[in-house]
Short mmCIF file of C-alpha atoms and ligand atoms in Angstrom, two decimals:
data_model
loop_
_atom_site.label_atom_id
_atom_site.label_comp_id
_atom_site.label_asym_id
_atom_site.label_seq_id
_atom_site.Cartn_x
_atom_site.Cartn_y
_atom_site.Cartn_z
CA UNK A 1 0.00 0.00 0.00
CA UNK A 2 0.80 3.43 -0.71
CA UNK A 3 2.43 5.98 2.46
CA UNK A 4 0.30 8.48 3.06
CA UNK A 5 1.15 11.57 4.44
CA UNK A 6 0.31 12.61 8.64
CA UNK A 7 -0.24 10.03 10.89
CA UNK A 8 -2.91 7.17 10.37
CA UNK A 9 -6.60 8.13 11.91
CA UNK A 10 -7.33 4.79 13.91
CA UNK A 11 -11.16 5.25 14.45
CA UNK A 12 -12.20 1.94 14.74
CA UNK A 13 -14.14 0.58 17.81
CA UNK A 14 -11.11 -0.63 18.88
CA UNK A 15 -7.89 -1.46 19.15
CA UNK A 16 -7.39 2.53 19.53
CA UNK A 17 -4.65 5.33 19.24
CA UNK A 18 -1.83 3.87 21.68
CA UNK A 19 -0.81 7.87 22.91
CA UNK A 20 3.26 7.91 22.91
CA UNK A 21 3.79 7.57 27.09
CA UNK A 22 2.24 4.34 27.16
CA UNK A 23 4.57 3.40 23.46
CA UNK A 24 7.33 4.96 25.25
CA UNK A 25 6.68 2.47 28.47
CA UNK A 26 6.27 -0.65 26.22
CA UNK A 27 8.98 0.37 24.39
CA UNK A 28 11.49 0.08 27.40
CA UNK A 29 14.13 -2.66 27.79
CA UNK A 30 12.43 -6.42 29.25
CA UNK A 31 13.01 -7.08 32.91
CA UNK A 32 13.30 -10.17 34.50
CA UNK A 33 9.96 -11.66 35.27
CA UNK A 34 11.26 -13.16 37.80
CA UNK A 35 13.06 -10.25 39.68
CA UNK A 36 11.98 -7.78 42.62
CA UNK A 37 11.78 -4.93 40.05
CA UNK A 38 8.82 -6.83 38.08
CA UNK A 39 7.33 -8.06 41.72
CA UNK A 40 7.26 -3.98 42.10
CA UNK A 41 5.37 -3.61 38.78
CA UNK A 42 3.12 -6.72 39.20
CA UNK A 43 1.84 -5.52 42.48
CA UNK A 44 1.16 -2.32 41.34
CA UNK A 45 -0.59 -2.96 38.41
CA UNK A 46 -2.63 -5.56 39.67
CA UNK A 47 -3.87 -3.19 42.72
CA UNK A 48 -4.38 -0.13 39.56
CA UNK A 49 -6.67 -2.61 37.82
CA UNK A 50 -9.00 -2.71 40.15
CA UNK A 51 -9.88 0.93 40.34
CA UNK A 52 -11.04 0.69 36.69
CA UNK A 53 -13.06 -2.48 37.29
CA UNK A 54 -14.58 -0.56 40.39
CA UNK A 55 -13.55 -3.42 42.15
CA UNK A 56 -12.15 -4.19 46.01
CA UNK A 57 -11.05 -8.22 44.62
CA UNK A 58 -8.65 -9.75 42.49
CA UNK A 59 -8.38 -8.73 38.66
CA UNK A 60 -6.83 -11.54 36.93
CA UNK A 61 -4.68 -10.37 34.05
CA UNK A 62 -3.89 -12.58 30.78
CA UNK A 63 -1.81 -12.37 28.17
CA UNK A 64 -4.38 -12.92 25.45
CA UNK A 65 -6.91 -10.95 23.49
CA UNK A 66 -10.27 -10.50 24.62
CA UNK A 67 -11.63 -13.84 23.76
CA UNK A 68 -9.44 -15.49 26.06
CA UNK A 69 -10.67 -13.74 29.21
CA UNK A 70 -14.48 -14.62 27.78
CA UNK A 71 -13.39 -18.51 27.97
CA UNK A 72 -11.43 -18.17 31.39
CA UNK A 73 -15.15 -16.65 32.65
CA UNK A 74 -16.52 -19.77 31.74
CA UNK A 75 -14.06 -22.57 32.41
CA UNK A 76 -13.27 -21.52 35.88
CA UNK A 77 -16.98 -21.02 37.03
CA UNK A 78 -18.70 -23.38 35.38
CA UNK A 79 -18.73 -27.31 35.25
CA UNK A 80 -19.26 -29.38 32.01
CA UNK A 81 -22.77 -29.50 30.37
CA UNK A 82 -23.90 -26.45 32.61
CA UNK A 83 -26.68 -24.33 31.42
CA UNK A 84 -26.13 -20.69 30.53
CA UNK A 85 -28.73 -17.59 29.87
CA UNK A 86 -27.36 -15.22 27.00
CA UNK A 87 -28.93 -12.27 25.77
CA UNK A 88 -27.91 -11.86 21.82
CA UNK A 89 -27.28 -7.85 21.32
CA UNK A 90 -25.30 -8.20 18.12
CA UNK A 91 -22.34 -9.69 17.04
CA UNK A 92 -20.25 -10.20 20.11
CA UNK A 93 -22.67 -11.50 22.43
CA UNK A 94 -23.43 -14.15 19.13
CA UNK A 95 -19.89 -14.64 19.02
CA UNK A 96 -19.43 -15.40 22.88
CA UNK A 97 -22.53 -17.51 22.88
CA UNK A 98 -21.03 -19.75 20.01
CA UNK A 99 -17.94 -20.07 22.20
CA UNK A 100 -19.82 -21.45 24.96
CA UNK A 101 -21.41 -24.00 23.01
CA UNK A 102 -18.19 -24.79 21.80
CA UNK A 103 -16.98 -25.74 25.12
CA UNK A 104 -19.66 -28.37 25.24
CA UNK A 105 -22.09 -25.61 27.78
CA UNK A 106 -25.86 -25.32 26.70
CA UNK A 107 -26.66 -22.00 25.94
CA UNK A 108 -30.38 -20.61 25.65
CA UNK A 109 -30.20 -16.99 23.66
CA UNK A 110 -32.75 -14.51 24.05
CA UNK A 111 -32.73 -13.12 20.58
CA UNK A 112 -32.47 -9.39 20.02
CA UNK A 113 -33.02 -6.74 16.96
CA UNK A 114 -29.03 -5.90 17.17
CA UNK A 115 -30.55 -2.00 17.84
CA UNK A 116 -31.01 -2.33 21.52
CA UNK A 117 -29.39 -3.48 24.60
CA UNK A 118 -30.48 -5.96 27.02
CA UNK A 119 -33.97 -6.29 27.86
CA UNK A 120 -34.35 -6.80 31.73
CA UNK A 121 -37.68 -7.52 32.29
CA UNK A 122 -37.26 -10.64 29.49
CA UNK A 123 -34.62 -11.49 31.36
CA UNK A 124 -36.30 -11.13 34.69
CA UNK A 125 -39.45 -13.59 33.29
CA UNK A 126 -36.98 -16.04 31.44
CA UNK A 127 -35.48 -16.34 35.02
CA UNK A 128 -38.72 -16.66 36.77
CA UNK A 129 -39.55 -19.82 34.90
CA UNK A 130 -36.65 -21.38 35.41
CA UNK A 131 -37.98 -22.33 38.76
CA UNK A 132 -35.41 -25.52 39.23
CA UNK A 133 -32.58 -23.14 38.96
CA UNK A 134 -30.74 -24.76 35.64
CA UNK A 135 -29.22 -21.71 34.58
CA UNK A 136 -25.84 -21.31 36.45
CA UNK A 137 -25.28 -18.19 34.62
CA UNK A 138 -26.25 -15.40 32.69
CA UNK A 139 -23.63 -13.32 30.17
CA UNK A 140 -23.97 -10.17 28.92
CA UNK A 141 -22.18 -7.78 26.69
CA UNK A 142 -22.00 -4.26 28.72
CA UNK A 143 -21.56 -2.31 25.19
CA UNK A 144 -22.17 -3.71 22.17
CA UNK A 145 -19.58 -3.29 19.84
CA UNK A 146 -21.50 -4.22 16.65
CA UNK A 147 -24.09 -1.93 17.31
CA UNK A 148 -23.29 0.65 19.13
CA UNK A 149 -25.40 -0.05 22.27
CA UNK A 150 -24.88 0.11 25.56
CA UNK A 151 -26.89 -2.20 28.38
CA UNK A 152 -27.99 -1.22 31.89
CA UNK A 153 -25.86 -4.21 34.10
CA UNK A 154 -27.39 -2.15 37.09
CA UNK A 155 -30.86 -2.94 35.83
CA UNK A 156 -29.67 -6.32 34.76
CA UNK A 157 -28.70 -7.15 38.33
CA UNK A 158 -31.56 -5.88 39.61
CA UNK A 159 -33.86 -7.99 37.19
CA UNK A 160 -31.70 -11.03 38.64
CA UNK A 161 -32.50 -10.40 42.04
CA UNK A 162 -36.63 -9.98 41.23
CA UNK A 163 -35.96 -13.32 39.87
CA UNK A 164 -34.57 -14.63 43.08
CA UNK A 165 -32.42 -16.51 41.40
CA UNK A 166 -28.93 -17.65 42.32
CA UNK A 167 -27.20 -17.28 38.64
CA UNK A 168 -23.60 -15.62 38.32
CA UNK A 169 -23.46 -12.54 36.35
CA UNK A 170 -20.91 -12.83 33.22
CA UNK A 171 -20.19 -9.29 31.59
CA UNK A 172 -18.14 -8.38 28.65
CA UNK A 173 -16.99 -4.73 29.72
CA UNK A 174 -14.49 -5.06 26.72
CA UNK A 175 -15.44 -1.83 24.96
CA UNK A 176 -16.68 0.26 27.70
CA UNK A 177 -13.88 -0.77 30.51
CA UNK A 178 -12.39 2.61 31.32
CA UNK A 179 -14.05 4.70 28.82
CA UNK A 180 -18.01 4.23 30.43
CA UNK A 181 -19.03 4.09 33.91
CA UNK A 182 -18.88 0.43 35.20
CA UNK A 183 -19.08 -0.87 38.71
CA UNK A 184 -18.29 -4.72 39.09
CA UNK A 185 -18.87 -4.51 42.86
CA UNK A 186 -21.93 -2.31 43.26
CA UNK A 187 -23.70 -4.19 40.43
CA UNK A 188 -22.73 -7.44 41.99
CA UNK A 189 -21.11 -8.72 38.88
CA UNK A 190 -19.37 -12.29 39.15
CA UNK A 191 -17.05 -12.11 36.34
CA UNK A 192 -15.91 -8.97 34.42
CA UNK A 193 -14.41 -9.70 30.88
CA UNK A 194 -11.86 -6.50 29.91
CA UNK A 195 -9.31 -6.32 27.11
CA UNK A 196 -6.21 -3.98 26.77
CA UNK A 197 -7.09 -2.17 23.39
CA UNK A 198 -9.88 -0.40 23.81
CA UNK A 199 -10.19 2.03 26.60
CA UNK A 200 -7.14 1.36 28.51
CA UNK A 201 -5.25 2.52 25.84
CA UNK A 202 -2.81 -0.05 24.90
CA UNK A 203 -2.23 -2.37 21.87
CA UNK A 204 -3.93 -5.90 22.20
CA UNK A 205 -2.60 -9.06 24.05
CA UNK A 206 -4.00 -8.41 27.36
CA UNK A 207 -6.97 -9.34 28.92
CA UNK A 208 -9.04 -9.39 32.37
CA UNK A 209 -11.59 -10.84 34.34
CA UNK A 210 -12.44 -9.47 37.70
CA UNK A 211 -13.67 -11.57 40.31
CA UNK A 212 -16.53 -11.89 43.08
CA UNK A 213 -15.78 -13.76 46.05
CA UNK A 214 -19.39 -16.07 44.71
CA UNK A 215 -17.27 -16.45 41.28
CA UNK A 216 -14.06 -17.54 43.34
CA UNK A 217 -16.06 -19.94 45.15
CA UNK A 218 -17.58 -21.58 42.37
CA UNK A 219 -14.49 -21.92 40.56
CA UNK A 220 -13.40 -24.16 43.94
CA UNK A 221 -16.31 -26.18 43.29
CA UNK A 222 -16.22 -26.74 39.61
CA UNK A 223 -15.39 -29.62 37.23
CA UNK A 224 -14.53 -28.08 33.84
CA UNK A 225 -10.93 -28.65 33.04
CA UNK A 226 -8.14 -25.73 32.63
CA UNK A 227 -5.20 -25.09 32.81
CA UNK A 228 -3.28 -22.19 31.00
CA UNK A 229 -6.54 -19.94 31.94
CA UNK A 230 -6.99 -21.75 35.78
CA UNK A 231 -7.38 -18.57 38.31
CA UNK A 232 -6.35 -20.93 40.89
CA UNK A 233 -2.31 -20.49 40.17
CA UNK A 234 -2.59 -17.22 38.54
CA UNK A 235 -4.27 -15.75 41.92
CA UNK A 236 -1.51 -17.56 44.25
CA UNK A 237 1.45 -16.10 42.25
CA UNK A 238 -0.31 -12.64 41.78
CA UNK A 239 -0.33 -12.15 45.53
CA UNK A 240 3.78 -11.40 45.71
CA UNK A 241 3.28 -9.74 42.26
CA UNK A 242 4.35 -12.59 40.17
CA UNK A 243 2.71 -14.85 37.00
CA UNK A 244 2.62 -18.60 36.86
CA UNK A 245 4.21 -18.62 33.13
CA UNK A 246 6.06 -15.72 31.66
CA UNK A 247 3.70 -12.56 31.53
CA UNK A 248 3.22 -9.71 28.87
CA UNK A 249 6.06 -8.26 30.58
CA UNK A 250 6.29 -4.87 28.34
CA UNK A 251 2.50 -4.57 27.65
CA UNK A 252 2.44 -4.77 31.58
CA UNK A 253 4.45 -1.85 31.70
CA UNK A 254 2.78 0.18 29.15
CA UNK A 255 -0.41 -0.66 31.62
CA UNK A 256 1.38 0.92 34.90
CA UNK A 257 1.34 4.03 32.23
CA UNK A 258 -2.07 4.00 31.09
CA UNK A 259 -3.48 3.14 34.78
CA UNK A 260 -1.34 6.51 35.34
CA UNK A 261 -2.91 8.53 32.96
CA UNK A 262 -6.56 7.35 33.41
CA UNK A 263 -6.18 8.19 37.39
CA UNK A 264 -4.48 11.61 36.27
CA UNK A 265 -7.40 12.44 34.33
CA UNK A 266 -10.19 11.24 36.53
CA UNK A 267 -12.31 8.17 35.95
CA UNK A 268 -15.71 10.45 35.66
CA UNK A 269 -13.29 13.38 33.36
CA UNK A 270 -12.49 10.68 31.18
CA UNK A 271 -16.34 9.55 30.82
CA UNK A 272 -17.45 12.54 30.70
CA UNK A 273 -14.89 12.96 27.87
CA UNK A 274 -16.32 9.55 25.76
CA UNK A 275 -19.94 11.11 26.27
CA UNK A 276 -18.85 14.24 25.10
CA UNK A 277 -17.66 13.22 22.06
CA UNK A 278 -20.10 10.41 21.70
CA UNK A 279 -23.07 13.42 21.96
CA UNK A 280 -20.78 15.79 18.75
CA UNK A 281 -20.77 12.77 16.32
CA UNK A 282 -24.73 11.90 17.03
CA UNK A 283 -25.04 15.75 16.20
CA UNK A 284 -23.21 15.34 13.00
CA UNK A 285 -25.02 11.67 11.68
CA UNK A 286 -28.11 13.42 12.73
CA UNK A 287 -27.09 16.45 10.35
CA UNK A 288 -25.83 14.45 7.66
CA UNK A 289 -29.55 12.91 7.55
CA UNK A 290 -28.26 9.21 8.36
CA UNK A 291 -29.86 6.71 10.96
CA UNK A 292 -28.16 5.25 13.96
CA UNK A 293 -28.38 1.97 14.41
CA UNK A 294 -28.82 2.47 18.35
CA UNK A 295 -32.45 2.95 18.61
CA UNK A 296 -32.73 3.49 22.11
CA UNK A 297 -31.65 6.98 23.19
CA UNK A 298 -30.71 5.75 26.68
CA UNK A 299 -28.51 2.69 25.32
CA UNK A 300 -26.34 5.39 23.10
CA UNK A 301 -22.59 3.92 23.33
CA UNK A 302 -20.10 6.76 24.64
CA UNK A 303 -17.14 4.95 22.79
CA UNK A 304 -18.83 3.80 19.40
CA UNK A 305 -21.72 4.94 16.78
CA UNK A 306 -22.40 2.74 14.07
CA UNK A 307 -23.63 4.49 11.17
CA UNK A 308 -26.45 2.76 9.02
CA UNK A 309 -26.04 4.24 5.00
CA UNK A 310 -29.03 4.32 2.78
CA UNK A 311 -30.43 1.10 0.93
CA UNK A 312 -28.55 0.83 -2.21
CA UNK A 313 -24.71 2.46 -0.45
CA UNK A 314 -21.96 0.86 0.52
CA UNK A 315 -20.51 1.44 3.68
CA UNK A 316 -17.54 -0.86 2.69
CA UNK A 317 -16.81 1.36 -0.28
CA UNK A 318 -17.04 4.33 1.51
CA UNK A 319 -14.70 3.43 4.42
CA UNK A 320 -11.89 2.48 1.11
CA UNK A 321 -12.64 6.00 -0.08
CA UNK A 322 -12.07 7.42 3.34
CA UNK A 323 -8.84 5.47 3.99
CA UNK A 324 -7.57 6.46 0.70
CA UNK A 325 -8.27 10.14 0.87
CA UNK A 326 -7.97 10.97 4.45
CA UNK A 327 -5.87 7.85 5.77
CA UNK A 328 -8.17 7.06 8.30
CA UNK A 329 -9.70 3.28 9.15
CA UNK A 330 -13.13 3.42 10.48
CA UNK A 331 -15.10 0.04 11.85
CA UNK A 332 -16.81 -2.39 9.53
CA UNK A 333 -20.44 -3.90 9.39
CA UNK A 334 -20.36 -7.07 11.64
CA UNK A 335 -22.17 -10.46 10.57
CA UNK A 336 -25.54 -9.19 9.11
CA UNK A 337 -24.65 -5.52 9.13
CA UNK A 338 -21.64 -6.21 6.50
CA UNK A 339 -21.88 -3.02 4.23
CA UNK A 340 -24.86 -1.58 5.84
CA UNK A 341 -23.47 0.67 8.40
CA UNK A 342 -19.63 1.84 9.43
CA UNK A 343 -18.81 2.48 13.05
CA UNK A 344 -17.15 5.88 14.14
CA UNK A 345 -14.93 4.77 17.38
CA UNK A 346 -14.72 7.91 19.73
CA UNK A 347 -12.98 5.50 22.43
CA UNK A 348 -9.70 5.90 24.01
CA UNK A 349 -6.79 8.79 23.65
CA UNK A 350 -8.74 11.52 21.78
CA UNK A 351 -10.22 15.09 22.29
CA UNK A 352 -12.28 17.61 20.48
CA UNK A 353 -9.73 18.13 17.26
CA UNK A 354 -9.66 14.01 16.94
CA UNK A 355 -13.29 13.91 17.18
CA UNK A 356 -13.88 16.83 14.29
CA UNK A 357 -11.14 15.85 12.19
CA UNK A 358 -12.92 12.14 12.06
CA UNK A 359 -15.92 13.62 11.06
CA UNK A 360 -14.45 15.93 8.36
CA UNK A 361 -12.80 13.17 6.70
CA UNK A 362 -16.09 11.08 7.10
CA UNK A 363 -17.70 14.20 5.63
CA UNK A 364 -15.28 14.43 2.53
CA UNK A 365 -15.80 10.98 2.00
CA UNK A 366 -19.39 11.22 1.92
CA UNK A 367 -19.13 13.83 -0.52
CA UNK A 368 -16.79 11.78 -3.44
CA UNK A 369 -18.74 8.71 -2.83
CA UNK A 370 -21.70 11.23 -3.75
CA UNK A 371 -23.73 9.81 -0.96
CA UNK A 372 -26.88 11.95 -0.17
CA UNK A 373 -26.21 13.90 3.09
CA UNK A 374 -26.97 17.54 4.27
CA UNK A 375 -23.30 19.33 4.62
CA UNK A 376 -22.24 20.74 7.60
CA UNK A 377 -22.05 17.66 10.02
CA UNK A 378 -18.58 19.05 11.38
CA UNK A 379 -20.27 22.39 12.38
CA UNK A 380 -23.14 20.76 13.94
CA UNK A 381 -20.41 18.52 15.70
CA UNK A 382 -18.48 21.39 16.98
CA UNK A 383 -21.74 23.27 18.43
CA UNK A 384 -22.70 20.33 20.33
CA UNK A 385 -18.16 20.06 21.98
CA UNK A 386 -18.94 23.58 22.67
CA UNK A 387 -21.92 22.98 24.37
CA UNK A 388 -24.04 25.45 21.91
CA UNK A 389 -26.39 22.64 20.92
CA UNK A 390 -29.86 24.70 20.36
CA UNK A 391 -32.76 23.81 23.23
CA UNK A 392 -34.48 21.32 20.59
CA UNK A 393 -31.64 19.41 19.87
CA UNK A 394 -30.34 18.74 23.24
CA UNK A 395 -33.79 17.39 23.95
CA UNK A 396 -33.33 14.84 21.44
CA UNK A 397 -30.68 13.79 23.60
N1 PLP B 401 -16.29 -8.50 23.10
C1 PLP B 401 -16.41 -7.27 22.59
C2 PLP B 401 -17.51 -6.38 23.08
C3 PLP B 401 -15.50 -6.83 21.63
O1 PLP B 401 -15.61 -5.59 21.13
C4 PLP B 401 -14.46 -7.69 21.20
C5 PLP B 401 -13.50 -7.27 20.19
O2 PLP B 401 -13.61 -6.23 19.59
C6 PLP B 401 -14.40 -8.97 21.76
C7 PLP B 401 -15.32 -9.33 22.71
C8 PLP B 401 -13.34 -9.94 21.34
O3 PLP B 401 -12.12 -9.52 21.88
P1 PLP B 401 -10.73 -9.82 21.18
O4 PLP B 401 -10.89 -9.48 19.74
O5 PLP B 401 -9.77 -8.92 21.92
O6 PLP B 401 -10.43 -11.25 21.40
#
């Protein structure tokens, strides 16, 4: 391919823009994983983790993608054959549902439109029925990375406890961890699934699940077979700072960075920041004339709006025109929504200028495609950063 000029516009729902402290950290000389220096470094990041998980227990941290800290939620809690309640939002709750059937569990989906979150009074009467208490747990994405949508766990949890029913809570915090609000203890979560390369800020390879002391105890108690993702071994080496097998040694210290700069910020600055820009790009698609696929106004996603282009456009061909023109890579129709929609990520190290210059090359692409749209999605962007959005249109909000 072709260099293009100025740096590369990573928009995409993730992985994001690594910002150069956190390059800078990775890029330092390998210590001994063995020594007192990394001890220092394990300890500290494994105490910083929590924070971001909202969490007072262990975080268990993997060096894997994502999809390995969605199997280690299983394997450790669960025992073979176990029954599981999933709620399908779009194509990551599909894709962690297939997993788990994979791994021989039985999974029963409650299907969804993949334009809204999870529905917790289906889940509430699903639960109700299941008066003998088969389901050991239910898993949920928290936001939707397909879609765009973003699920009440709070009201997920609560809908649980209505049930009276004694199923863990599974939730994939993957793209929202660190960039929207999430509380793994005050929602009385069991396992949290995180990944390194969305809102944390750092390439891929690491992952996370955070743990309830119910979650601990049923991994004592259950039969499923592991090994390289047991929590057993990982938690008794974590406690002097250490790894049972050689860690992500320099990811792990681009983490101590980004834990660094989150905390610097402030958690709620830093959400506040996501909604922000979240709010300027819904003002711009809603200028343009275009539909978000979110169709719930309270299940927006602060990190991620997926885009839906008229019947008879491709989104496909417009995200090549975009890359071409304004070297920037924007997210991709998932599953059923190939070529129907593109997703703007807003997620991670960005501010205002990131979040208009996205748009303007989104807008200049729009225009050479020839794509219908009403010009001037940048300005209505910029009104809504500088909190000038006119009475009506903050209502729509
Ligand atoms: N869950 C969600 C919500 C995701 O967005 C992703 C990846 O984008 C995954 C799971 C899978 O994670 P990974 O690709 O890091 O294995």
């Amino acid at each position: 391919m072709q260099q293009l000029p100025g740096r590369h516009f990573l928009q995409i729902p993730g992985p994001t823009n690594t910002p150069l402290p956190i390059l800078a950290a990775i890029a330092k000389p390998t210590i001994d994983h063995r020594g007192p220096e990394f001890a220092e470094l394990g300890l500290e990041v494994l105490a910083g983790i929590r924070s971001v998980f909202k969490t007072a227990n262990p975080v268990v941290i993997y060096p894997t993608s994502g999809t390995g800290a969605w199997e280690a939620a299983l394997v450790n809690t669960l025992s073979p054959g176990d029954r599981l309640l999933m709620f399908e939002t779009g194509w990551f709750s599909t894709l962690w549902s297939k997993m788990t059937k994979s791994l021989g569990f039985e999974a029963d989906i409650i299907k969804g439109d993949w334009r809204s979150g999870v529905d917790a009074d289906l889940l509430e009467a699903r639960l109700r029925e299941d008066k003998a208490h088969s389901y050991k747990a239910v898993a949920v994405v928290h936001n939707e990375t397909s879609t765009g949508v973003t699920s009440n766990i709070a009201a997920v949890r609560r809908a649980i406890d209505r049930a009276g029913h004694p199923a863990l809570l599974l939730v994939d915090t993957i793209s929202s961890l660190g960039s929207i609000d999430y509380r793994h203890d005050e929602w009385g979560v069991d396992v949290t699934v995180g990944g390194s390369q969305k809102g944390l800020m750092l390439p891929p390879g690491l992952s996370f699940n955070a743990i309830s002391d119910k979650a601990l105890a049923a991994s004592r108690t259950s039969r499923f077979p592991r090994a390289f993702l047991g929590w057993e071994e990982m938690l008794s080496a974590n406690v002097k700072g250490f790894f049972p097998y050689t860690p992500s040694t320099n990811l792990l210290q681009g983490l101590k960075v980004a834990l660094e700069m989150l905390h610097a910020e402030g958690l709620d600055q830093v959400f506040a920041r996501h909604a922000r820009a979240a709010q300027a790009t819904r003002a711009a698609v809603r200028h343009w004339g275009f539909e978000i696929q979110c169709s719930n106004e309270a299940e927006y996603s602060s990190t991620l709006t997926a885009v839906r282009l008229p019947v008879g456009h491709s989104a496909d061909a417009l995200r090549h025109e975009i890359l071409e023109r304004a070297n920037m890579s924007l997210g991709n129709g998932l599953g059923p929504l190939a070529d129907r929609l593109f997703r703007i990520g807003h997620l991670g190290d960005f501010n205002n200028l990131t979040v208009t210059a996205t748009l303007s090359g989104i807008e200049m692409g729009l225009k050479a495609r020839g794509i219908p749209h009403s010009p001037g999605g940048v300005d209505a962007a910029m009104e809504a950063l500088a909190g000038n959005l006119p009475p009506a249109a903050l209502a729509a909000e």
